[in-house]
Coordinates of C-alpha atoms in Angstrom, one line a residue:
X1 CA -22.8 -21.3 20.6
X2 CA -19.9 -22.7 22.6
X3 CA -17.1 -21.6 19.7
X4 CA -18.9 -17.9 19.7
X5 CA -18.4 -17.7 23.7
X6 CA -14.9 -19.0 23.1
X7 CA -14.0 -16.4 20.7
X8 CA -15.8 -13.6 22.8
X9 CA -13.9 -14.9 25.8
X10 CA -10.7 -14.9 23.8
X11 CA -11.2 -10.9 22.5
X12 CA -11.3 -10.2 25.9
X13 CA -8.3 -11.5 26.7
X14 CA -6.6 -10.4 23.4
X15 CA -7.7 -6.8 25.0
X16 CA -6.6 -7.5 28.5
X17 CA -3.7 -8.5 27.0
X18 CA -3.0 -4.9 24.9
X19 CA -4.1 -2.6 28.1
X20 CA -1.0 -4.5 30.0
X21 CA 1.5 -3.8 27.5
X22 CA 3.5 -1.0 26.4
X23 CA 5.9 -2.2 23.8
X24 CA 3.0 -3.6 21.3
X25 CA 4.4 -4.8 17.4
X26 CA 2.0 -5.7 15.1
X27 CA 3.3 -7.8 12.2
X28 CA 0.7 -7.7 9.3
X29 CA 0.2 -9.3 5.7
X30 CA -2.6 -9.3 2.7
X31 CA -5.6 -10.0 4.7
X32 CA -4.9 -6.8 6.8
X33 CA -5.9 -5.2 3.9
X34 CA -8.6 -7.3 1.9
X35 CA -11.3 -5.3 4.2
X36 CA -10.4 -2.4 2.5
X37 CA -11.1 -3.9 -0.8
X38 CA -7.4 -5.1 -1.9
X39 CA -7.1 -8.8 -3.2
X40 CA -4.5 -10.6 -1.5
X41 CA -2.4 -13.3 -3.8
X42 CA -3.5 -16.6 -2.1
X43 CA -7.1 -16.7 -1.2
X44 CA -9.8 -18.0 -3.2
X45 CA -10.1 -14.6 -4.7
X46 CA -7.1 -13.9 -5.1
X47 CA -4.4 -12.8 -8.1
X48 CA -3.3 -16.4 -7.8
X49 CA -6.8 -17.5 -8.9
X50 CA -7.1 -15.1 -11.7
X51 CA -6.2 -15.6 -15.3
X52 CA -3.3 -13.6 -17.4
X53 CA -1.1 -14.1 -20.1
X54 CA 1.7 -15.0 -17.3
X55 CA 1.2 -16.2 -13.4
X56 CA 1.3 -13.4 -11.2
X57 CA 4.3 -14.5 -9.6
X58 CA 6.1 -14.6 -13.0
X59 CA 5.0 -10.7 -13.6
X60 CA 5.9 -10.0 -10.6
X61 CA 9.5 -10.8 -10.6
X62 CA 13.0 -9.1 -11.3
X63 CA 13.5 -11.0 -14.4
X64 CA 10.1 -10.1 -15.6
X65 CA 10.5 -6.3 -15.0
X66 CA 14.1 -6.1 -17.1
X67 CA 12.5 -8.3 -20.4
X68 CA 9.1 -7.4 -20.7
X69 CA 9.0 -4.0 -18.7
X70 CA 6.1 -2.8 -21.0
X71 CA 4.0 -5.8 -19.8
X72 CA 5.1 -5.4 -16.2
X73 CA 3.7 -2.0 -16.2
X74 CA 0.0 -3.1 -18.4
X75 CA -0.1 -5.5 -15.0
X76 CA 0.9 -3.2 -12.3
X77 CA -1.2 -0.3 -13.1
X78 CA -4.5 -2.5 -13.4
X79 CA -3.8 -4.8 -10.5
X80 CA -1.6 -3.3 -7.9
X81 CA -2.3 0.3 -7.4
X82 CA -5.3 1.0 -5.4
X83 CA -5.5 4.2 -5.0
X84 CA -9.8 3.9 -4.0
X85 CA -9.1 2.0 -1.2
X86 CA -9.5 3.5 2.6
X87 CA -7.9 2.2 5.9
X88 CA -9.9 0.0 7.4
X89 CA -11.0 -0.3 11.0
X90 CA -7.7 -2.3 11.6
X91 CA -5.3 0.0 10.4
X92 CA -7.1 2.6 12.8
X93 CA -7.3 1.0 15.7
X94 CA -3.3 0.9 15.2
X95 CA -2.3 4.1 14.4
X96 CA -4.6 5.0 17.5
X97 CA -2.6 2.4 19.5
X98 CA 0.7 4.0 18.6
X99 CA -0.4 8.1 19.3
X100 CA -1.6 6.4 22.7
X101 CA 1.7 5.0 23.9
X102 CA 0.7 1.3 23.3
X103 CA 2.0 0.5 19.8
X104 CA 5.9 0.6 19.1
X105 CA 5.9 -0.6 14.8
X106 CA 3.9 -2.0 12.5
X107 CA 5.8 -4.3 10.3
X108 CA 4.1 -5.0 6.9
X109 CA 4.4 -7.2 4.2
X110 CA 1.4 -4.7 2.3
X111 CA 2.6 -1.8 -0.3
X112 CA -0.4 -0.2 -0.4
X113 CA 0.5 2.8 2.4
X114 CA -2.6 2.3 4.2
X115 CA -1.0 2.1 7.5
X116 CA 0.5 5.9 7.2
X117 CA -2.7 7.1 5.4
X118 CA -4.7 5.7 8.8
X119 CA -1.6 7.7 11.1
X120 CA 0.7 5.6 11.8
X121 CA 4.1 6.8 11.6
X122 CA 6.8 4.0 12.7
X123 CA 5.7 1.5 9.6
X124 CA 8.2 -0.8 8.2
X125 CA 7.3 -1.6 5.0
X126 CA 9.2 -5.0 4.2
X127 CA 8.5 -4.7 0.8
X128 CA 8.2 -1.5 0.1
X129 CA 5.6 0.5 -1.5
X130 CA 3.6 1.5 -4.4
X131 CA 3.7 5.4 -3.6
X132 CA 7.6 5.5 -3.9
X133 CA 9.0 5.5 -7.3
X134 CA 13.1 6.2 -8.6
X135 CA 14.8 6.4 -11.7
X136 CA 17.1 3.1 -12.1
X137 CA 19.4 5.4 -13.9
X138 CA 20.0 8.7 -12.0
X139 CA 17.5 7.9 -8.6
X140 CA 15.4 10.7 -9.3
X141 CA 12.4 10.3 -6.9
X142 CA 8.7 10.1 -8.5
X143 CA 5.1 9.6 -6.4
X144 CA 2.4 7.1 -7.7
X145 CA 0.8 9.6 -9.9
X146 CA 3.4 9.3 -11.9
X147 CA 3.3 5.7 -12.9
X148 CA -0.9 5.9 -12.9
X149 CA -0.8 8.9 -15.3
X150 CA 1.9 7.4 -17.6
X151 CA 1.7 5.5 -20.5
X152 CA 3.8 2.6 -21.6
X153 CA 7.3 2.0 -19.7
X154 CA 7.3 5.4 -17.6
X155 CA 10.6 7.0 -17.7
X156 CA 12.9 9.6 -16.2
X157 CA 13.9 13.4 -18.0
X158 CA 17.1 11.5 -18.0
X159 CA 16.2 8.4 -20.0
X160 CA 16.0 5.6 -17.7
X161 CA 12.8 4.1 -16.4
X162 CA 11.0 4.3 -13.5
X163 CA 10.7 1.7 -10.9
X164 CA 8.2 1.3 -8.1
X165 CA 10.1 1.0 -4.7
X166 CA 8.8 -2.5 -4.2
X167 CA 10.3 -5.9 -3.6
X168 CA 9.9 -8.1 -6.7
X169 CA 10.6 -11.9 -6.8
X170 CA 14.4 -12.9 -7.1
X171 CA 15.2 -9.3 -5.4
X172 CA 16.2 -8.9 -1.8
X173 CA 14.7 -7.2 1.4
X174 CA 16.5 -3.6 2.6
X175 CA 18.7 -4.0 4.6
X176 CA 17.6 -1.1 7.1
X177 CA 14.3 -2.2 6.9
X178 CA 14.8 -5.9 8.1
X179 CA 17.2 -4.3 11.1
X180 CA 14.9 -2.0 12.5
X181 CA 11.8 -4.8 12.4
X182 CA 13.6 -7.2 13.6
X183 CA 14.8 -5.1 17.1
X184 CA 11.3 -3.9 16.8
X185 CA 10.0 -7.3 17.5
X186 CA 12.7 -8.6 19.4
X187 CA 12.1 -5.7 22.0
X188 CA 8.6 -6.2 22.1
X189 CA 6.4 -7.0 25.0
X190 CA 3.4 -8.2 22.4
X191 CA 3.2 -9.4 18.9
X192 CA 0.1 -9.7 17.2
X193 CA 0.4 -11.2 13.8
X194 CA -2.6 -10.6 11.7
X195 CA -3.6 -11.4 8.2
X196 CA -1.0 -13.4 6.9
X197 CA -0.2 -17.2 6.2
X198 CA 3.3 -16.8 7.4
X199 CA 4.4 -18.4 3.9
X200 CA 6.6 -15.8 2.6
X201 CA 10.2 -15.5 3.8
X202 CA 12.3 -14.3 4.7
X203 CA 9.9 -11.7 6.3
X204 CA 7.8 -14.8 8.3
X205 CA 11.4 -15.6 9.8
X206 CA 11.4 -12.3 11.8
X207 CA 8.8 -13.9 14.2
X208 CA 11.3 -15.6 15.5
X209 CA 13.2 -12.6 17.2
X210 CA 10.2 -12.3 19.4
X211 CA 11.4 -12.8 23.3
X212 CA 8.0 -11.0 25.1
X213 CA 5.3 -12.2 26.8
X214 CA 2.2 -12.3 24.4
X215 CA 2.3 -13.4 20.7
X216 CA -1.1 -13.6 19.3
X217 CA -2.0 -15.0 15.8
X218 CA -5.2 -13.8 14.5
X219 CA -5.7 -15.0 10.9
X220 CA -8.6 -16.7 8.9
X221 CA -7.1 -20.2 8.1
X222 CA -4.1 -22.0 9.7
X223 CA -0.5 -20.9 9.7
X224 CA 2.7 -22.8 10.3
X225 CA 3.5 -21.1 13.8
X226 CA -0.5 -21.6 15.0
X227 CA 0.7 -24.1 17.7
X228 CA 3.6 -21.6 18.8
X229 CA 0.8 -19.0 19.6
X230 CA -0.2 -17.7 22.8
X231 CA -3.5 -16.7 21.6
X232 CA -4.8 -18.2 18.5
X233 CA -7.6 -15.9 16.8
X234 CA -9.1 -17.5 13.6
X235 CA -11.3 -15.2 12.2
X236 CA -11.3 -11.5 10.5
X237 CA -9.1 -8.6 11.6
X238 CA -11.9 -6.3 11.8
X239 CA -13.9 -8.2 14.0
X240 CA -11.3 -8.3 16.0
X241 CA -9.6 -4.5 16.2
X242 CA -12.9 -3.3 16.4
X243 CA -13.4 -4.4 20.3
X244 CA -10.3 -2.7 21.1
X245 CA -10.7 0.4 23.4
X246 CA -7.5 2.7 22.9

């Protein structure tokens, strides 16, 4: 009973701590949007624990794309477009953060666009996203029903193939993208990290730009920077963003 009152107590804060600031960044990963029904790569459940031809990781990467493109795309389509899923009560409460004044960014690791589908409109996707598509050959732009209604290696009028706007392994992050989240954060009064394990870098390294007042963790197991925390939340996102009065 003494952990529930804890973690009560703690909310409160959390949203004591969001009505006194104005310059709000939330930095988000996988388990931001596991409660809208997307698997995130490390969990029990997730595509780590699930068996292909290749690890996940393997299809996943630049190498993988360039020699076996076709299996890339068998992959891709069946495990990495969700087009069913809905925002959760998470990514509302922080699109309705930003349209009141509260939020400055969202910085995500996710390609799934859930964040703009809730409202949100200053997201910085760090790996891109699945809804963003370009010939390799003469950039021609393409959405994601493009890829989902294609066949095989989909491919430009031109000839060259299509690839989604997302990060592979072995490639690097945009440049624009890292600079704007990192003055983002570095300007920020509060940063609440949600939902990730703060293993993947360099996008975890960005925490480190934060000089405010408030950084608050809330994630469901430990993470490297839990004793650097403020606040320490360990428990969903949901039950967390849904206390939150905008």
């Amino acid at each position: 009973m003494s952990n529930t009152n804890t973690l009560e107590q703690d909310i409160q804060t959390f949203c004591q701590w969001i009505s006194e600031c104005n310059q709000i960044v939330f930095f988000g990963g996988a388990g931001v949007s596991t409660e809208s029904g997307i698997p995130d790569f490390r969990s029990v459940d997730g595509l780590y624990h699930q068996k292909y031809d290749y690890p996940p990781e393997t299809i996943l990467s630049h190498t993988f794309f360039l020699q076996k493109t076709e299996e890339f795309y068998d992959f891709y389509r069946d495990k990495m477009i969700c087009l069913d899923a809905k925002p959760n009560i998470t990514h509302q409460k922080l699109a309705e953060l930003e349209e009141a004044g509260k939020l400055s960014a969202v910085v995500t690791q996710n390609i799934d666009g859930l964040h703009q589908a809730a409202g949100s409109k200053t997201v910085y996707e760090l790996h891109g996203s699945v809804h963003r598509n370009y010939c390799t050959k003469c950039h021609k732009s393409y959405d994601i029903q493009y890829i989902v209604e294609s066949r095989g290696i989909p491919t430009c009028e031109c000839g060259g193939i299509v690839k989604p706007d997302v990060v592979l392994y072995e490639e690097g992050l945009d440049d624009e993208t890292m600079n704007n989240a990192t003055k983002a954060i570095h300007n920020a009064d509060m940063l609440i990290v949600g939902g990730t394990s703060l293993a993947v870098y360099p996008a975890a390294g960005l925490l480190h730009y934060f000089r405010g007042k408030h950084l608050v963790l809330v994630n469901k197991s430990a993470t490297p920077m839990d004793n650097q925390a403020d606040l320490l939340l360990q428990c969903g996102l949901g039950e967390v963003f849904s206390k939150i009065e905008c």
